[in-house]
PDB file as gemmi writes it, atoms N, CA and C in Angstrom:
CRYST1    1.000    1.000    1.000  90.00  90.00  90.00 P 1                      
ATOM      1  N   GLY A   1       0.822  -1.190  -0.021  1.00  0.00           N  
ATOM      2  CA  GLY A   1      -0.001   0.011   0.009  1.00  0.00           C  
ATOM      3  C   GLY A   1       0.850   1.263   0.000  1.00  0.00           C  
ATOM      4  N   ILE A   2       0.162   2.384  -0.017  1.00  0.00           N  
ATOM      5  CA  ILE A   2       0.840   3.673  -0.005  1.00  0.00           C  
ATOM      6  C   ILE A   2       0.067   4.604   0.936  1.00  0.00           C  
ATOM      7  N   ILE A   3       0.785   5.452   1.628  1.00  0.00           N  
ATOM      8  CA  ILE A   3       0.092   6.500   2.414  1.00  0.00           C  
ATOM      9  C   ILE A   3       0.572   7.837   1.883  1.00  0.00           C  
ATOM     10  N   THR A   4      -0.354   8.670   1.587  1.00  0.00           N  
ATOM     11  CA  THR A   4      -0.064   9.998   1.019  1.00  0.00           C  
ATOM     12  C   THR A   4      -0.586  11.075   1.935  1.00  0.00           C  
ATOM     13  N   ASP A   5      -0.219  12.284   1.611  1.00  0.00           N  
ATOM     14  CA  ASP A   5      -0.711  13.425   2.390  1.00  0.00           C  
ATOM     15  C   ASP A   5      -2.221  13.526   2.321  1.00  0.00           C  
ATOM     16  N   THR A   6      -2.816  13.089   1.211  1.00  0.00           N  
ATOM     17  CA  THR A   6      -4.279  13.103   1.072  1.00  0.00           C  
ATOM     18  C   THR A   6      -4.901  12.072   2.042  1.00  0.00           C  
ATOM     19  N   ASP A   7      -4.276  10.895   2.135  1.00  0.00           N  
ATOM     20  CA  ASP A   7      -4.764   9.904   3.125  1.00  0.00           C  
ATOM     21  C   ASP A   7      -4.770  10.466   4.540  1.00  0.00           C  
ATOM     22  N   VAL A   8      -3.678  11.092   4.900  1.00  0.00           N  
ATOM     23  CA  VAL A   8      -3.541  11.648   6.246  1.00  0.00           C  
ATOM     24  C   VAL A   8      -4.566  12.758   6.444  1.00  0.00           C  
ATOM     25  N   THR A   9      -4.683  13.628   5.452  1.00  0.00           N  
ATOM     26  CA  THR A   9      -5.625  14.753   5.597  1.00  0.00           C  
ATOM     27  C   THR A   9      -7.061  14.305   5.722  1.00  0.00           C  
ATOM     28  N   ARG A  10      -7.454  13.378   4.876  1.00  0.00           N  
ATOM     29  CA  ARG A  10      -8.872  12.940   4.856  1.00  0.00           C  
ATOM     30  C   ARG A  10      -9.225  11.895   5.887  1.00  0.00           C  
ATOM     31  N   ARG A  11      -8.278  11.030   6.212  1.00  0.00           N  
ATOM     32  CA  ARG A  11      -8.587   9.906   7.081  1.00  0.00           C  
ATOM     33  C   ARG A  11      -8.084  10.023   8.498  1.00  0.00           C  
ATOM     34  N   VAL A  12      -7.214  11.017   8.755  1.00  0.00           N  
ATOM     35  CA  VAL A  12      -6.690  11.211  10.104  1.00  0.00           C  
ATOM     36  C   VAL A  12      -7.126  12.583  10.593  1.00  0.00           C  
ATOM     37  N   VAL A  13      -6.642  13.635   9.946  1.00  0.00           N  
ATOM     38  CA  VAL A  13      -6.886  15.007  10.380  1.00  0.00           C  
ATOM     39  C   VAL A  13      -8.400  15.324  10.344  1.00  0.00           C  
ATOM     40  N   ALA A  14      -9.041  15.057   9.212  1.00  0.00           N  
ATOM     41  CA  ALA A  14     -10.487  15.406   9.098  1.00  0.00           C  
ATOM     42  C   ALA A  14     -11.359  14.671  10.094  1.00  0.00           C  
ATOM     43  N   LYS A  15     -10.906  13.501  10.508  1.00  0.00           N  
ATOM     44  CA  LYS A  15     -11.666  12.721  11.488  1.00  0.00           C  
ATOM     45  C   LYS A  15     -11.161  12.926  12.895  1.00  0.00           C  
ATOM     46  N   GLN A  16     -10.237  13.875  13.051  1.00  0.00           N  
ATOM     47  CA  GLN A  16      -9.643  14.222  14.341  1.00  0.00           C  
ATOM     48  C   GLN A  16      -9.071  13.005  15.085  1.00  0.00           C  
ATOM     49  N   LEU A  17      -8.436  12.123  14.334  1.00  0.00           N  
ATOM     50  CA  LEU A  17      -7.738  10.993  14.954  1.00  0.00           C  
ATOM     51  C   LEU A  17      -6.333  11.412  15.394  1.00  0.00           C  
ATOM     52  N   SER A  18      -5.817  10.709  16.324  1.00  0.00           N  
ATOM     53  CA  SER A  18      -4.439  11.007  16.789  1.00  0.00           C  
ATOM     54  C   SER A  18      -3.442  10.390  15.805  1.00  0.00           C  
ATOM     55  N   ALA A  19      -2.600  11.254  15.236  1.00  0.00           N  
ATOM     56  CA  ALA A  19      -1.601  10.773  14.282  1.00  0.00           C  
ATOM     57  C   ALA A  19      -0.591   9.826  14.977  1.00  0.00           C  
ATOM     58  N   SER A  20      -0.342  10.053  16.248  1.00  0.00           N  
ATOM     59  CA  SER A  20       0.654   9.232  16.957  1.00  0.00           C  
ATOM     60  C   SER A  20       0.136   7.821  17.332  1.00  0.00           C  
ATOM     61  N   THR A  21      -1.200   7.634  17.319  1.00  0.00           N  
ATOM     62  CA  THR A  21      -1.708   6.327  17.687  1.00  0.00           C  
ATOM     63  C   THR A  21      -2.502   5.658  16.592  1.00  0.00           C  
ATOM     64  N   THR A  22      -2.730   6.337  15.477  1.00  0.00           N  
ATOM     65  CA  THR A  22      -3.456   5.730  14.338  1.00  0.00           C  
ATOM     66  C   THR A  22      -2.533   4.787  13.597  1.00  0.00           C  
ATOM     67  N   ILE A  23      -3.037   3.606  13.331  1.00  0.00           N  
ATOM     68  CA  ILE A  23      -2.277   2.583  12.614  1.00  0.00           C  
ATOM     69  C   ILE A  23      -2.286   2.918  11.120  1.00  0.00           C  
ATOM     70  N   VAL A  24      -1.107   2.938  10.499  1.00  0.00           N  
ATOM     71  CA  VAL A  24      -0.987   3.312   9.109  1.00  0.00           C  
ATOM     72  C   VAL A  24      -1.878   2.447   8.219  1.00  0.00           C  
ATOM     73  N   SER A  25      -1.873   1.161   8.425  1.00  0.00           N  
ATOM     74  CA  SER A  25      -2.685   0.291   7.574  1.00  0.00           C  
ATOM     75  C   SER A  25      -4.198   0.594   7.592  1.00  0.00           C  
ATOM     76  N   SER A  26      -4.645   1.286   8.637  1.00  0.00           N  
ATOM     77  CA  SER A  26      -6.055   1.607   8.723  1.00  0.00           C  
ATOM     78  C   SER A  26      -6.425   2.859   7.946  1.00  0.00           C  
ATOM     79  N   VAL A  27      -5.449   3.639   7.486  1.00  0.00           N  
ATOM     80  CA  VAL A  27      -5.731   4.870   6.783  1.00  0.00           C  
ATOM     81  C   VAL A  27      -5.056   4.970   5.423  1.00  0.00           C  
ATOM     82  N   MET A  28      -4.188   4.047   5.104  1.00  0.00           N  
ATOM     83  CA  MET A  28      -3.488   4.061   3.814  1.00  0.00           C  
ATOM     84  C   MET A  28      -4.356   3.596   2.691  1.00  0.00           C  
ATOM     85  N   THR A  29      -3.935   3.823   1.454  1.00  0.00           N  
ATOM     86  CA  THR A  29      -4.559   3.283   0.282  1.00  0.00           C  
ATOM     87  C   THR A  29      -3.937   1.890   0.107  1.00  0.00           C  
ATOM     88  N   ALA A  30      -4.735   0.883   0.370  1.00  0.00           N  
ATOM     89  CA  ALA A  30      -4.212  -0.485   0.433  1.00  0.00           C  
ATOM     90  C   ALA A  30      -3.760  -1.059  -0.902  1.00  0.00           C  
ATOM     91  N   ASN A  31      -4.498  -0.842  -1.950  1.00  0.00           N  
ATOM     92  CA  ASN A  31      -4.160  -1.404  -3.243  1.00  0.00           C  
ATOM     93  C   ASN A  31      -4.183  -0.322  -4.306  1.00  0.00           C  
ATOM     94  N   PRO A  32      -3.149   0.515  -4.306  1.00  0.00           N  
ATOM     95  CA  PRO A  32      -3.120   1.649  -5.226  1.00  0.00           C  
ATOM     96  C   PRO A  32      -2.931   1.213  -6.684  1.00  0.00           C  
ATOM     97  N   THR A  33      -3.408   2.002  -7.585  1.00  0.00           N  
ATOM     98  CA  THR A  33      -3.144   1.844  -9.013  1.00  0.00           C  
ATOM     99  C   THR A  33      -1.634   2.102  -9.161  1.00  0.00           C  
ATOM    100  N   CYS A  34      -0.958   1.312  -9.995  1.00  0.00           N  
ATOM    101  CA  CYS A  34       0.463   1.454 -10.222  1.00  0.00           C  
ATOM    102  C   CYS A  34       0.749   1.439 -11.717  1.00  0.00           C  
ATOM    103  N   VAL A  35       1.910   1.903 -12.070  1.00  0.00           N  
ATOM    104  CA  VAL A  35       2.463   1.702 -13.407  1.00  0.00           C  
ATOM    105  C   VAL A  35       3.732   0.922 -13.279  1.00  0.00           C  
ATOM    106  N   THR A  36       4.141   0.275 -14.378  1.00  0.00           N  
ATOM    107  CA  THR A  36       5.387  -0.477 -14.336  1.00  0.00           C  
ATOM    108  C   THR A  36       6.527   0.355 -14.980  1.00  0.00           C  
ATOM    109  N   MET A  37       7.719  -0.083 -14.754  1.00  0.00           N  
ATOM    110  CA  MET A  37       8.868   0.592 -15.335  1.00  0.00           C  
ATOM    111  C   MET A  37       8.823   0.606 -16.866  1.00  0.00           C  
ATOM    112  N   SER A  38       8.091  -0.357 -17.423  1.00  0.00           N  
ATOM    113  CA  SER A  38       8.043  -0.471 -18.898  1.00  0.00           C  
ATOM    114  C   SER A  38       6.904   0.352 -19.498  1.00  0.00           C  
ATOM    115  N   ASP A  39       6.022   0.895 -18.645  1.00  0.00           N  
ATOM    116  CA  ASP A  39       4.951   1.793 -19.153  1.00  0.00           C  
ATOM    117  C   ASP A  39       5.566   3.126 -19.592  1.00  0.00           C  
ATOM    118  N   SER A  40       4.953   3.766 -20.548  1.00  0.00           N  
ATOM    119  CA  SER A  40       5.488   5.029 -21.034  1.00  0.00           C  
ATOM    120  C   SER A  40       5.158   6.145 -20.011  1.00  0.00           C  
ATOM    121  N   ALA A  41       5.966   7.182 -20.088  1.00  0.00           N  
ATOM    122  CA  ALA A  41       5.749   8.357 -19.227  1.00  0.00           C  
ATOM    123  C   ALA A  41       4.362   8.962 -19.512  1.00  0.00           C  
ATOM    124  N   MET A  42       3.964   8.945 -20.783  1.00  0.00           N  
ATOM    125  CA  MET A  42       2.642   9.511 -21.156  1.00  0.00           C  
ATOM    126  C   MET A  42       1.548   8.698 -20.546  1.00  0.00           C  
ATOM    127  N   ASP A  43       1.673   7.382 -20.532  1.00  0.00           N  
ATOM    128  CA  ASP A  43       0.658   6.509 -19.907  1.00  0.00           C  
ATOM    129  C   ASP A  43       0.562   6.799 -18.415  1.00  0.00           C  
ATOM    130  N   ALA A  44       1.682   7.007 -17.774  1.00  0.00           N  
ATOM    131  CA  ALA A  44       1.701   7.324 -16.340  1.00  0.00           C  
ATOM    132  C   ALA A  44       1.039   8.649 -16.108  1.00  0.00           C  
ATOM    133  N   LEU A  45       1.359   9.655 -16.900  1.00  0.00           N  
ATOM    134  CA  LEU A  45       0.788  10.975 -16.747  1.00  0.00           C  
ATOM    135  C   LEU A  45      -0.734  10.946 -16.971  1.00  0.00           C  
ATOM    136  N   ILE A  46      -1.175  10.244 -18.010  1.00  0.00           N  
ATOM    137  CA  ILE A  46      -2.598  10.112 -18.261  1.00  0.00           C  
ATOM    138  C   ILE A  46      -3.323   9.433 -17.073  1.00  0.00           C  
ATOM    139  N   THR A  47      -2.723   8.397 -16.531  1.00  0.00           N  
ATOM    140  CA  THR A  47      -3.314   7.738 -15.371  1.00  0.00           C  
ATOM    141  C   THR A  47      -3.459   8.670 -14.206  1.00  0.00           C  
ATOM    142  N   MET A  48      -2.444   9.499 -13.995  1.00  0.00           N  
ATOM    143  CA  MET A  48      -2.470  10.431 -12.879  1.00  0.00           C  
ATOM    144  C   MET A  48      -3.520  11.514 -13.098  1.00  0.00           C  
ATOM    145  N   VAL A  49      -3.603  12.045 -14.258  1.00  0.00           N  
ATOM    146  CA  VAL A  49      -4.540  13.115 -14.546  1.00  0.00           C  
ATOM    147  C   VAL A  49      -5.987  12.603 -14.510  1.00  0.00           C  
ATOM    148  N   GLU A  50      -6.241  11.464 -15.192  1.00  0.00           N  
ATOM    149  CA  GLU A  50      -7.600  10.935 -15.277  1.00  0.00           C  
ATOM    150  C   GLU A  50      -8.140  10.530 -13.912  1.00  0.00           C  
ATOM    151  N   ASN A  51      -7.269  10.063 -13.016  1.00  0.00           N  
ATOM    152  CA  ASN A  51      -7.706   9.608 -11.705  1.00  0.00           C  
ATOM    153  C   ASN A  51      -7.461  10.631 -10.603  1.00  0.00           C  
ATOM    154  N   ARG A  52      -6.962  11.780 -10.984  1.00  0.00           N  
ATOM    155  CA  ARG A  52      -6.677  12.849 -10.014  1.00  0.00           C  
ATOM    156  C   ARG A  52      -5.690  12.414  -8.941  1.00  0.00           C  
ATOM    157  N   PHE A  53      -4.685  11.633  -9.362  1.00  0.00           N  
ATOM    158  CA  PHE A  53      -3.640  11.173  -8.467  1.00  0.00           C  
ATOM    159  C   PHE A  53      -2.530  12.203  -8.464  1.00  0.00           C  
ATOM    160  N   ARG A  54      -1.990  12.494  -7.281  1.00  0.00           N  
ATOM    161  CA  ARG A  54      -0.791  13.306  -7.208  1.00  0.00           C  
ATOM    162  C   ARG A  54       0.463  12.473  -7.081  1.00  0.00           C  
ATOM    163  N   HIS A  55       0.271  11.209  -6.702  1.00  0.00           N  
ATOM    164  CA  HIS A  55       1.384  10.269  -6.544  1.00  0.00           C  
ATOM    165  C   HIS A  55       1.009   8.949  -7.230  1.00  0.00           C  
ATOM    166  N   LEU A  56       1.956   8.298  -7.848  1.00  0.00           N  
ATOM    167  CA  LEU A  56       1.692   7.039  -8.544  1.00  0.00           C  
ATOM    168  C   LEU A  56       2.884   6.123  -8.362  1.00  0.00           C  
ATOM    169  N   PRO A  57       2.668   4.982  -7.680  1.00  0.00           N  
ATOM    170  CA  PRO A  57       3.774   4.031  -7.496  1.00  0.00           C  
ATOM    171  C   PRO A  57       4.224   3.437  -8.833  1.00  0.00           C  
ATOM    172  N   VAL A  58       5.495   3.161  -8.920  1.00  0.00           N  
ATOM    173  CA  VAL A  58       6.080   2.487 -10.093  1.00  0.00           C  
ATOM    174  C   VAL A  58       6.643   1.142  -9.616  1.00  0.00           C  
ATOM    175  N   THR A  59       6.267   0.070 -10.333  1.00  0.00           N  
ATOM    176  CA  THR A  59       6.695  -1.264  -9.921  1.00  0.00           C  
ATOM    177  C   THR A  59       7.658  -1.856 -10.961  1.00  0.00           C  
ATOM    178  N   ASP A  60       8.452  -2.829 -10.505  1.00  0.00           N  
ATOM    179  CA  ASP A  60       9.310  -3.573 -11.409  1.00  0.00           C  
ATOM    180  C   ASP A  60       8.534  -4.788 -11.951  1.00  0.00           C  
ATOM    181  N   ASP A  61       9.180  -5.653 -12.687  1.00  0.00           N  
ATOM    182  CA  ASP A  61       8.491  -6.804 -13.293  1.00  0.00           C  
ATOM    183  C   ASP A  61       7.984  -7.794 -12.263  1.00  0.00           C  
ATOM    184  N   ASN A  62       8.501  -7.729 -11.026  1.00  0.00           N  
ATOM    185  CA  ASN A  62       8.067  -8.615  -9.941  1.00  0.00           C  
ATOM    186  C   ASN A  62       6.961  -8.028  -9.089  1.00  0.00           C  
ATOM    187  N   GLY A  63       6.548  -6.776  -9.406  1.00  0.00           N  
ATOM    188  CA  GLY A  63       5.491  -6.105  -8.663  1.00  0.00           C  
ATOM    189  C   GLY A  63       5.990  -5.351  -7.437  1.00  0.00           C  
ATOM    190  N   ALA A  64       7.280  -5.295  -7.246  1.00  0.00           N  
ATOM    191  CA  ALA A  64       7.850  -4.540  -6.127  1.00  0.00           C  
ATOM    192  C   ALA A  64       7.919  -3.061  -6.474  1.00  0.00           C  
ATOM    193  N   ILE A  65       7.545  -2.215  -5.544  1.00  0.00           N  
ATOM    194  CA  ILE A  65       7.592  -0.776  -5.780  1.00  0.00           C  
ATOM    195  C   ILE A  65       9.047  -0.313  -5.802  1.00  0.00           C  
ATOM    196  N   VAL A  66       9.393   0.371  -6.901  1.00  0.00           N  
ATOM    197  CA  VAL A  66      10.751   0.860  -7.084  1.00  0.00           C  
ATOM    198  C   VAL A  66      10.843   2.374  -7.102  1.00  0.00           C  
ATOM    199  N   GLY A  67       9.677   3.029  -7.055  1.00  0.00           N  
ATOM    200  CA  GLY A  67       9.666   4.474  -7.058  1.00  0.00           C  
ATOM    201  C   GLY A  67       8.245   4.995  -6.991  1.00  0.00           C  
ATOM    202  N   VAL A  68       8.131   6.309  -6.838  1.00  0.00           N  
ATOM    203  CA  VAL A  68       6.837   6.949  -6.822  1.00  0.00           C  
ATOM    204  C   VAL A  68       6.929   8.226  -7.682  1.00  0.00           C  
ATOM    205  N   LEU A  69       6.023   8.309  -8.645  1.00  0.00           N  
ATOM    206  CA  LEU A  69       5.969   9.501  -9.477  1.00  0.00           C  
ATOM    207  C   LEU A  69       5.140  10.577  -8.784  1.00  0.00           C  
ATOM    208  N   ASP A  70       5.545  11.820  -8.961  1.00  0.00           N  
ATOM    209  CA  ASP A  70       4.857  12.950  -8.365  1.00  0.00           C  
ATOM    210  C   ASP A  70       4.321  13.795  -9.541  1.00  0.00           C  
ATOM    211  N   ILE A  71       3.034  14.134  -9.560  1.00  0.00           N  
ATOM    212  CA  ILE A  71       2.395  14.828 -10.681  1.00  0.00           C  
ATOM    213  C   ILE A  71       3.071  16.166 -10.972  1.00  0.00           C  
ATOM    214  N   ALA A  72       3.451  16.910  -9.933  1.00  0.00           N  
ATOM    215  CA  ALA A  72       4.069  18.230 -10.177  1.00  0.00           C  
ATOM    216  C   ALA A  72       5.392  18.050 -10.891  1.00  0.00           C  
ATOM    217  N   LYS A  73       6.184  17.093 -10.476  1.00  0.00           N  
ATOM    218  CA  LYS A  73       7.487  16.848 -11.146  1.00  0.00           C  
ATOM    219  C   LYS A  73       7.267  16.379 -12.597  1.00  0.00           C  
ATOM    220  N   CYS A  74       6.294  15.497 -12.788  1.00  0.00           N  
ATOM    221  CA  CYS A  74       6.018  14.994 -14.161  1.00  0.00           C  
ATOM    222  C   CYS A  74       5.595  16.132 -15.077  1.00  0.00           C  
ATOM    223  N   LEU A  75       4.685  16.988 -14.593  1.00  0.00           N  
ATOM    224  CA  LEU A  75       4.220  18.102 -15.426  1.00  0.00           C  
ATOM    225  C   LEU A  75       5.356  19.106 -15.687  1.00  0.00           C  
ATOM    226  N   ASN A  76       6.173  19.376 -14.676  1.00  0.00           N  
ATOM    227  CA  ASN A  76       7.284  20.274 -14.877  1.00  0.00           C  
ATOM    228  C   ASN A  76       8.260  19.718 -15.920  1.00  0.00           C  
ATOM    229  N   ASP A  77       8.546  18.437 -15.859  1.00  0.00           N  
ATOM    230  CA  ASP A  77       9.444  17.802 -16.805  1.00  0.00           C  
ATOM    231  C   ASP A  77       8.833  17.844 -18.223  1.00  0.00           C  
ATOM    232  N   ALA A  78       7.539  17.593 -18.334  1.00  0.00           N  
ATOM    233  CA  ALA A  78       6.854  17.620 -19.633  1.00  0.00           C  
ATOM    234  C   ALA A  78       6.907  19.004 -20.209  1.00  0.00           C  
ATOM    235  N   ILE A  79       6.646  20.026 -19.410  1.00  0.00           N  
ATOM    236  CA  ILE A  79       6.657  21.428 -19.929  1.00  0.00           C  
ATOM    237  C   ILE A  79       8.047  21.810 -20.349  1.00  0.00           C  
ATOM    238  N   THR A  80       9.030  21.431 -19.570  1.00  0.00           N  
ATOM    239  CA  THR A  80      10.448  21.727 -19.924  1.00  0.00           C  
ATOM    240  C   THR A  80      10.821  21.098 -21.237  1.00  0.00           C  
ATOM    241  N   LYS A  81      10.386  19.859 -21.422  1.00  0.00           N  
ATOM    242  CA  LYS A  81      10.670  19.137 -22.686  1.00  0.00           C  
ATOM    243  C   LYS A  81      10.019  19.827 -23.881  1.00  0.00           C  
ATOM    244  N   LEU A  82       8.761  20.228 -23.697  1.00  0.00           N  
ATOM    245  CA  LEU A  82       8.073  20.947 -24.775  1.00  0.00           C  
ATOM    246  C   LEU A  82       8.743  22.270 -25.091  1.00  0.00           C  
ATOM    247  N   GLU A  83       9.138  22.983 -24.082  1.00  0.00           N  
ATOM    248  CA  GLU A  83       9.817  24.266 -24.284  1.00  0.00           C  
ATOM    249  C   GLU A  83      11.117  24.065 -25.073  1.00  0.00           C  
ATOM    250  N   ARG A  84      11.836  23.015 -24.781  1.00  0.00           N  
ATOM    251  CA  ARG A  84      13.101  22.747 -25.491  1.00  0.00           C  
ATOM    252  C   ARG A  84      12.853  22.442 -26.982  1.00  0.00           C  
ATOM    253  N   THR A  85      11.751  21.721 -27.255  1.00  0.00           N  
ATOM    254  CA  THR A  85      11.492  21.375 -28.668  1.00  0.00           C  
ATOM    255  C   THR A  85      11.037  22.578 -29.455  1.00  0.00           C  
ATOM    256  N   GLN A  86      10.571  23.627 -28.809  1.00  0.00           N  
ATOM    257  CA  GLN A  86      10.102  24.857 -29.480  1.00  0.00           C  
ATOM    258  C   GLN A  86      11.248  25.825 -29.743  1.00  0.00           C  
ATOM    259  N   GLU A  87      12.406  25.574 -29.157  1.00  0.00           N  
ATOM    260  CA  GLU A  87      13.548  26.484 -29.334  1.00  0.00           C  
ATOM    261  C   GLU A  87      14.228  26.274 -30.637  1.00  0.00           C  
TER     262      GLU A  87                                                      
END                                                                             
């Protein structure tokens, strides 16, 4: 699973639970949507935008999480790449 700032905000803070005593597994996203290392960057970005995800786990061929994409970083990189092609 994954725990994000959104999980904490909606499932801990909004419900006025104690962050120091709340069990992570009770508030995390247990089975998040993931992309694999072989998926294209565009597929990952589309998945994030269509599902309103700010974070997207990346898995290897065995299903182990090897990284997490951040929407802000992805969009910044995409914009930078577009700007370079226009020069």
